[in-house]
Tab-separated table of N, CA and C in Angstrom:
chain	number	residue	atom	x	y	z
A	1	GLN	N	20.235	3.912	-8.495
A	1	GLN	CA	20.245	3.100	-9.707
A	1	GLN	C	19.195	1.999	-9.576
A	2	VAL	N	18.482	1.774	-10.664
A	2	VAL	CA	17.408	0.787	-10.661
A	2	VAL	C	17.942	-0.573	-11.082
A	3	HIS	N	17.553	-1.588	-10.346
A	3	HIS	CA	17.882	-2.963	-10.699
A	3	HIS	C	16.614	-3.789	-10.639
A	4	VAL	N	16.393	-4.556	-11.696
A	4	VAL	CA	15.275	-5.492	-11.749
A	4	VAL	C	15.875	-6.858	-12.061
A	5	VAL	N	15.726	-7.796	-11.138
A	5	VAL	CA	16.421	-9.078	-11.265
A	5	VAL	C	15.442	-10.233	-11.076
A	6	GLU	N	15.327	-11.047	-12.122
A	6	GLU	CA	14.459	-12.228	-12.075
A	6	GLU	C	15.259	-13.454	-11.649
A	7	SER	N	14.570	-14.419	-11.082
A	7	SER	CA	15.166	-15.707	-10.747
A	7	SER	C	14.078	-16.760	-10.717
A	8	GLY	N	14.494	-18.021	-10.694
A	8	GLY	CA	13.552	-19.113	-10.542
A	8	GLY	C	13.269	-19.913	-11.793
A	9	GLY	N	13.831	-19.503	-12.909
A	9	GLY	CA	13.615	-20.272	-14.126
A	9	GLY	C	14.360	-21.593	-14.094
A	10	GLY	N	14.099	-22.411	-15.116
A	10	GLY	CA	14.774	-23.697	-15.196
A	10	GLY	C	14.062	-24.640	-16.130
A	11	LEU	N	14.458	-25.890	-16.053
A	11	LEU	CA	13.885	-26.961	-16.861
A	11	LEU	C	12.886	-27.737	-16.015
A	12	VAL	N	11.688	-27.928	-16.550
A	12	VAL	CA	10.655	-28.652	-15.828
A	12	VAL	C	9.887	-29.521	-16.808
A	13	GLN	N	9.376	-30.630	-16.334
A	13	GLN	CA	8.590	-31.517	-17.188
A	13	GLN	C	7.181	-30.970	-17.374
A	14	PRO	N	6.530	-31.332	-18.461
A	14	PRO	CA	5.129	-30.933	-18.638
A	14	PRO	C	4.290	-31.358	-17.431
A	15	GLY	N	3.415	-30.455	-17.005
A	15	GLY	CA	2.608	-30.702	-15.821
A	15	GLY	C	3.245	-30.233	-14.534
A	16	GLY	N	4.501	-29.843	-14.590
A	16	GLY	CA	5.217	-29.401	-13.403
A	16	GLY	C	4.961	-27.955	-13.057
A	17	SER	N	5.662	-27.490	-12.037
A	17	SER	CA	5.482	-26.128	-11.527
A	17	SER	C	6.822	-25.439	-11.344
A	18	LEU	N	6.777	-24.119	-11.458
A	18	LEU	CA	7.913	-23.261	-11.134
A	18	LEU	C	7.368	-21.994	-10.507
A	19	ARG	N	8.177	-21.369	-9.675
A	19	ARG	CA	7.837	-20.042	-9.163
A	19	ARG	C	8.960	-19.075	-9.524
A	20	LEU	N	8.615	-18.073	-10.289
A	20	LEU	CA	9.556	-17.018	-10.641
A	20	LEU	C	9.464	-15.891	-9.620
A	21	SER	N	10.605	-15.297	-9.347
A	21	SER	CA	10.676	-14.137	-8.454
A	21	SER	C	11.349	-12.987	-9.175
A	22	CYS	N	10.977	-11.791	-8.794
A	22	CYS	CA	11.601	-10.592	-9.371
A	22	CYS	C	11.744	-9.568	-8.266
A	23	VAL	N	12.971	-9.152	-8.031
A	23	VAL	CA	13.245	-8.113	-7.040
A	23	VAL	C	13.594	-6.826	-7.779
A	24	ALA	N	12.888	-5.749	-7.449
A	24	ALA	CA	13.138	-4.445	-8.067
A	24	ALA	C	13.643	-3.485	-6.998
A	25	SER	N	14.838	-2.981	-7.171
A	25	SER	CA	15.415	-2.049	-6.208
A	25	SER	C	15.675	-0.710	-6.885
A	26	GLY	N	15.768	0.328	-6.062
A	26	GLY	CA	16.029	1.651	-6.606
A	26	GLY	C	14.799	2.386	-7.082
A	27	ILE	N	13.629	1.818	-6.828
A	27	ILE	CA	12.357	2.463	-7.180
A	27	ILE	C	11.424	2.414	-5.980
A	28	SER	N	10.398	3.246	-6.036
A	28	SER	CA	9.333	3.154	-5.023
A	28	SER	C	8.407	2.034	-5.462
A	29	PHE	N	8.743	0.848	-5.079
A	29	PHE	CA	8.117	-0.366	-5.620
A	29	PHE	C	6.603	-0.313	-5.525
A	30	ASN	N	6.072	0.180	-4.422
A	30	ASN	CA	4.622	0.110	-4.235
A	30	ASN	C	3.868	1.098	-5.134
A	31	ARG	N	4.557	1.921	-5.898
A	31	ARG	CA	3.911	2.827	-6.853
A	31	ARG	C	3.793	2.207	-8.246
A	32	TYR	N	4.461	1.079	-8.468
A	32	TYR	CA	4.563	0.519	-9.808
A	32	TYR	C	3.620	-0.652	-10.018
A	33	THR	N	2.998	-0.683	-11.198
A	33	THR	CA	2.372	-1.900	-11.673
A	33	THR	C	3.487	-2.854	-12.082
A	34	MET	N	3.395	-4.085	-11.625
A	34	MET	CA	4.425	-5.077	-11.913
A	34	MET	C	3.881	-6.104	-12.901
A	35	CYS	N	4.704	-6.403	-13.893
A	35	CYS	CA	4.270	-7.241	-15.009
A	35	CYS	C	5.275	-8.360	-15.259
A	36	TRP	N	4.751	-9.460	-15.770
A	36	TRP	CA	5.578	-10.525	-16.322
A	36	TRP	C	5.264	-10.640	-17.803
A	37	TYR	N	6.306	-10.614	-18.615
A	37	TYR	CA	6.221	-10.853	-20.041
A	37	TYR	C	6.997	-12.127	-20.357
A	38	ARG	N	6.772	-12.639	-21.550
A	38	ARG	CA	7.593	-13.752	-22.024
A	38	ARG	C	7.815	-13.630	-23.525
A	39	GLN	N	8.915	-14.215	-23.963
A	39	GLN	CA	9.225	-14.225	-25.385
A	39	GLN	C	9.788	-15.580	-25.749
A	40	ALA	N	9.066	-16.263	-26.622
A	40	ALA	CA	9.513	-17.551	-27.136
A	40	ALA	C	10.321	-17.326	-28.404
A	41	PRO	N	11.183	-18.283	-28.763
A	41	PRO	CA	11.994	-18.130	-29.978
A	41	PRO	C	11.126	-17.875	-31.204
A	42	GLY	N	11.474	-16.843	-31.964
A	42	GLY	CA	10.757	-16.537	-33.178
A	42	GLY	C	9.407	-15.864	-32.978
A	43	LYS	N	9.085	-15.520	-31.744
A	43	LYS	CA	7.783	-14.900	-31.462
A	43	LYS	C	7.987	-13.544	-30.795
A	44	GLN	N	6.929	-12.753	-30.834
A	44	GLN	CA	6.974	-11.453	-30.184
A	44	GLN	C	6.820	-11.610	-28.674
A	45	ARG	N	7.352	-10.631	-27.954
A	45	ARG	CA	7.176	-10.618	-26.508
A	45	ARG	C	5.696	-10.381	-26.196
A	46	GLU	N	5.172	-11.126	-25.222
A	46	GLU	CA	3.766	-10.976	-24.861
A	46	GLU	C	3.620	-10.809	-23.359
A	47	LEU	N	2.580	-10.061	-22.991
A	47	LEU	CA	2.283	-9.833	-21.584
A	47	LEU	C	1.582	-11.060	-21.010
A	48	VAL	N	2.167	-11.619	-19.977
A	48	VAL	CA	1.624	-12.829	-19.356
A	48	VAL	C	0.664	-12.479	-18.222
A	49	ALA	N	1.081	-11.539	-17.375
A	49	ALA	CA	0.263	-11.174	-16.221
A	49	ALA	C	0.748	-9.849	-15.668
A	50	TYR	N	-0.165	-9.148	-15.011
A	50	TYR	CA	0.246	-7.954	-14.293
A	50	TYR	C	-0.533	-7.847	-12.995
A	51	ILE	N	0.038	-7.060	-12.071
A	51	ILE	CA	-0.617	-6.780	-10.801
A	51	ILE	C	-0.428	-5.300	-10.506
A	52	THR	N	-1.519	-4.630	-10.220
A	52	THR	CA	-1.462	-3.191	-9.983
A	52	THR	C	-1.062	-2.891	-8.542
A	53	THR	N	-0.907	-1.608	-8.264
A	53	THR	CA	-0.568	-1.204	-6.900
A	53	THR	C	-1.683	-1.582	-5.921
A	54	GLY	N	-2.896	-1.663	-6.415
A	54	GLY	CA	-4.017	-2.037	-5.564
A	54	GLY	C	-4.286	-3.524	-5.518
A	55	GLY	N	-3.452	-4.301	-6.198
A	55	GLY	CA	-3.600	-5.747	-6.154
A	55	GLY	C	-4.503	-6.336	-7.219
A	56	VAL	N	-4.938	-5.513	-8.164
A	56	VAL	CA	-5.743	-6.032	-9.269
A	56	VAL	C	-4.832	-6.806	-10.226
A	57	THR	N	-5.294	-7.975	-10.636
A	57	THR	CA	-4.489	-8.826	-11.505
A	57	THR	C	-5.190	-9.077	-12.832
A	58	ASN	N	-4.399	-9.406	-13.830
A	58	ASN	CA	-4.943	-9.783	-15.126
A	58	ASN	C	-3.970	-10.748	-15.779
A	59	TYR	N	-4.499	-11.657	-16.614
A	59	TYR	CA	-3.691	-12.728	-17.175
A	59	TYR	C	-3.955	-12.904	-18.657
A	60	LEU	N	-2.921	-13.375	-19.343
A	60	LEU	CA	-3.058	-13.863	-20.709
A	60	LEU	C	-4.046	-15.039	-20.684
A	61	ASP	N	-4.921	-15.102	-21.670
A	61	ASP	CA	-5.948	-16.137	-21.655
A	61	ASP	C	-5.364	-17.546	-21.524
A	62	SER	N	-4.258	-17.800	-22.182
A	62	SER	CA	-3.714	-19.152	-22.206
A	62	SER	C	-3.112	-19.590	-20.869
A	63	VAL	N	-2.921	-18.664	-19.933
A	63	VAL	CA	-2.353	-19.039	-18.631
A	63	VAL	C	-3.368	-18.922	-17.500
A	64	LYS	N	-4.548	-18.429	-17.797
A	64	LYS	CA	-5.571	-18.280	-16.758
A	64	LYS	C	-5.877	-19.619	-16.109
A	65	GLY	N	-5.932	-19.603	-14.783
A	65	GLY	CA	-6.193	-20.827	-14.040
A	65	GLY	C	-4.953	-21.652	-13.755
A	66	ARG	N	-3.830	-21.297	-14.388
A	66	ARG	CA	-2.587	-22.049	-14.177
A	66	ARG	C	-1.507	-21.181	-13.511
A	67	PHE	N	-1.495	-19.895	-13.848
A	67	PHE	CA	-0.469	-18.981	-13.314
A	67	PHE	C	-1.114	-18.032	-12.308
A	68	THR	N	-0.338	-17.644	-11.305
A	68	THR	CA	-0.789	-16.668	-10.321
A	68	THR	C	0.310	-15.657	-10.061
A	69	ILE	N	-0.023	-14.385	-10.214
A	69	ILE	CA	0.923	-13.314	-9.916
A	69	ILE	C	0.595	-12.739	-8.545
A	70	SER	N	1.635	-12.413	-7.802
A	70	SER	CA	1.453	-11.795	-6.488
A	70	SER	C	2.630	-10.871	-6.221
A	71	ARG	N	2.462	-10.007	-5.218
A	71	ARG	CA	3.540	-9.072	-4.898
A	71	ARG	C	3.673	-8.936	-3.394
A	72	ASP	N	4.901	-8.645	-2.973
A	72	ASP	CA	5.208	-8.385	-1.573
A	72	ASP	C	5.902	-7.032	-1.544
A	73	ASN	N	5.169	-5.989	-1.222
A	73	ASN	CA	5.731	-4.644	-1.259
A	73	ASN	C	6.825	-4.448	-0.214
A	74	ALA	N	6.740	-5.154	0.878
A	74	ALA	CA	7.768	-5.030	1.925
A	74	ALA	C	9.111	-5.566	1.448
A	75	GLU	N	9.054	-6.517	0.510
A	75	GLU	CA	10.284	-7.137	-0.005
A	75	GLU	C	10.622	-6.676	-1.414
A	76	ASN	N	9.856	-5.716	-1.940
A	76	ASN	CA	10.084	-5.225	-3.317
A	76	ASN	C	10.129	-6.373	-4.332
A	77	THR	N	9.246	-7.325	-4.142
A	77	THR	CA	9.290	-8.554	-4.936
A	77	THR	C	7.932	-8.869	-5.552
A	78	VAL	N	7.967	-9.330	-6.777
A	78	VAL	CA	6.777	-9.856	-7.453
A	78	VAL	C	7.067	-11.306	-7.833
A	79	TYR	N	6.029	-12.122	-7.743
A	79	TYR	CA	6.160	-13.554	-8.002
A	79	TYR	C	5.242	-13.961	-9.149
A	80	LEU	N	5.622	-15.042	-9.798
A	80	LEU	CA	4.738	-15.679	-10.769
A	80	LEU	C	4.772	-17.179	-10.485
A	81	GLN	N	3.700	-17.671	-9.888
A	81	GLN	CA	3.567	-19.106	-9.645
A	81	GLN	C	2.976	-19.743	-10.893
A	82	MET	N	3.689	-20.694	-11.450
A	82	MET	CA	3.284	-21.321	-12.701
A	82	MET	C	3.055	-22.806	-12.451
A	83	ASN	N	1.817	-23.248	-12.617
A	83	ASN	CA	1.446	-24.647	-12.429
A	83	ASN	C	0.985	-25.249	-13.746
A	84	SER	N	0.928	-26.559	-13.791
A	84	SER	CA	0.455	-27.281	-14.985
A	84	SER	C	1.154	-26.766	-16.243
A	85	LEU	N	2.455	-26.663	-16.157
A	85	LEU	CA	3.214	-26.084	-17.266
A	85	LEU	C	3.123	-26.953	-18.513
A	86	GLU	N	3.115	-26.267	-19.654
A	86	GLU	CA	3.003	-26.908	-20.958
A	86	GLU	C	4.217	-26.525	-21.808
A	87	ALA	N	4.481	-27.315	-22.830
A	87	ALA	CA	5.614	-27.016	-23.707
A	87	ALA	C	5.504	-25.610	-24.289
A	88	GLU	N	4.277	-25.179	-24.519
A	88	GLU	CA	4.043	-23.857	-25.101
A	88	GLU	C	4.399	-22.709	-24.143
A	89	ASP	N	4.658	-23.027	-22.888
A	89	ASP	CA	5.071	-22.004	-21.930
A	89	ASP	C	6.578	-21.753	-21.983
A	90	THR	N	7.289	-22.534	-22.760
A	90	THR	CA	8.730	-22.360	-22.896
A	90	THR	C	9.044	-20.987	-23.481
A	91	ALA	N	9.860	-20.223	-22.770
A	91	ALA	CA	10.175	-18.859	-23.194
A	91	ALA	C	11.153	-18.252	-22.199
A	92	VAL	N	11.676	-17.105	-22.561
A	92	VAL	CA	12.378	-16.267	-21.588
A	92	VAL	C	11.323	-15.374	-20.942
A	93	TYR	N	11.295	-15.372	-19.632
A	93	TYR	CA	10.320	-14.590	-18.886
A	93	TYR	C	10.996	-13.334	-18.328
A	94	TYR	N	10.343	-12.204	-18.567
A	94	TYR	CA	10.887	-10.916	-18.173
A	94	TYR	C	9.970	-10.224	-17.169
A	95	CYS	N	10.581	-9.602	-16.198
A	95	CYS	CA	9.865	-8.793	-15.222
A	95	CYS	C	9.922	-7.328	-15.665
A	96	ASN	N	8.825	-6.628	-15.449
A	96	ASN	CA	8.731	-5.233	-15.863
A	96	ASN	C	8.049	-4.436	-14.770
A	97	ALA	N	8.673	-3.309	-14.412
A	97	ALA	CA	8.086	-2.383	-13.438
A	97	ALA	C	7.611	-1.169	-14.223
A	98	ALA	N	6.326	-0.877	-14.155
A	98	ALA	CA	5.748	0.111	-15.063
A	98	ALA	C	4.987	1.225	-14.361
A	99	LEU	N	5.248	2.430	-14.854
A	99	LEU	CA	4.433	3.598	-14.581
A	99	LEU	C	4.006	4.148	-15.942
A	100	PRO	N	3.032	5.061	-15.977
A	100	PRO	CA	2.649	5.616	-17.282
A	100	PRO	C	3.799	6.277	-18.034
A	101	THR	N	4.800	6.785	-17.292
A	101	THR	CA	5.866	7.545	-17.945
A	101	THR	C	7.221	6.855	-17.916
A	102	SER	N	7.301	5.687	-17.342
A	102	SER	CA	8.601	5.017	-17.292
A	102	SER	C	8.405	3.531	-17.088
A	103	ALA	N	9.418	2.772	-17.441
A	103	ALA	CA	9.374	1.321	-17.246
A	103	ALA	C	10.792	0.800	-17.129
A	104	PHE	N	10.942	-0.231	-16.331
A	104	PHE	CA	12.242	-0.861	-16.128
A	104	PHE	C	12.102	-2.353	-16.336
A	105	TRP	N	13.115	-2.929	-16.993
A	105	TRP	CA	13.082	-4.349	-17.360
A	105	TRP	C	14.206	-5.101	-16.681
A	106	GLY	N	13.947	-6.369	-16.393
A	106	GLY	CA	14.997	-7.273	-15.979
A	106	GLY	C	15.647	-7.919	-17.183
A	107	GLN	N	16.621	-8.769	-16.892
A	107	GLN	CA	17.391	-9.400	-17.974
A	107	GLN	C	16.734	-10.688	-18.467
A	108	GLY	N	15.753	-11.174	-17.752
A	108	GLY	CA	15.030	-12.370	-18.163
A	108	GLY	C	15.546	-13.634	-17.504
A	109	THR	N	14.653	-14.603	-17.408
A	109	THR	CA	15.016	-15.930	-16.898
A	109	THR	C	14.370	-16.979	-17.795
A	110	GLN	N	15.138	-17.976	-18.158
A	110	GLN	CA	14.678	-18.993	-19.120
A	110	GLN	C	13.816	-20.036	-18.417
A	111	VAL	N	12.673	-20.310	-19.005
A	111	VAL	CA	11.807	-21.405	-18.565
A	111	VAL	C	11.680	-22.375	-19.733
A	112	THR	N	12.043	-23.617	-19.488
A	112	THR	CA	11.946	-24.649	-20.517
A	112	THR	C	11.097	-25.783	-19.991
A	113	VAL	N	10.039	-26.088	-20.724
A	113	VAL	CA	9.130	-27.173	-20.350
A	113	VAL	C	9.316	-28.288	-21.361
A	114	SER	N	9.883	-29.388	-20.897
A	114	SER	CA	10.217	-30.478	-21.810
A	114	SER	C	10.368	-31.773	-21.030
A	115	SER	N	10.006	-32.865	-21.693
A	115	SER	CA	10.208	-34.173	-21.076
A	115	SER	C	11.531	-34.770	-21.516
C-alpha cells in the first residue's frame, strides 16, 4: 500500500523559513519524479517545484531563489526548504510522486505566512 505523508507546515511570519518533508512508502521511490504543489483558497493547484530521479530541479517563477527542493532516496523523503516566505505563499502544500502512468498524492500540509 502506498502512503505519501507531508509534514512541516505551520504559521510563520513574513521573511521566515519552513522546511517541508514528504515521506513516500510502498513505492520504488528512486524511480519517481517528486513534486510539490500548492493550492491557495479560491485558486487552482499549482506546481511549485519538482526533482527528477537524476536530480534535475525546476521551480515556479515566483519561488525561484527562495525555495529549494531536494531528495534523499535512502530515506524515501523529499524536502522543500522555503526561505523569505511571503503572504502569497500561504496555501496547502501537497507532495506528489509521479511516473508517466501513475501518481500518488499526500493529504497536504498547511503553510500560513502572516504577521
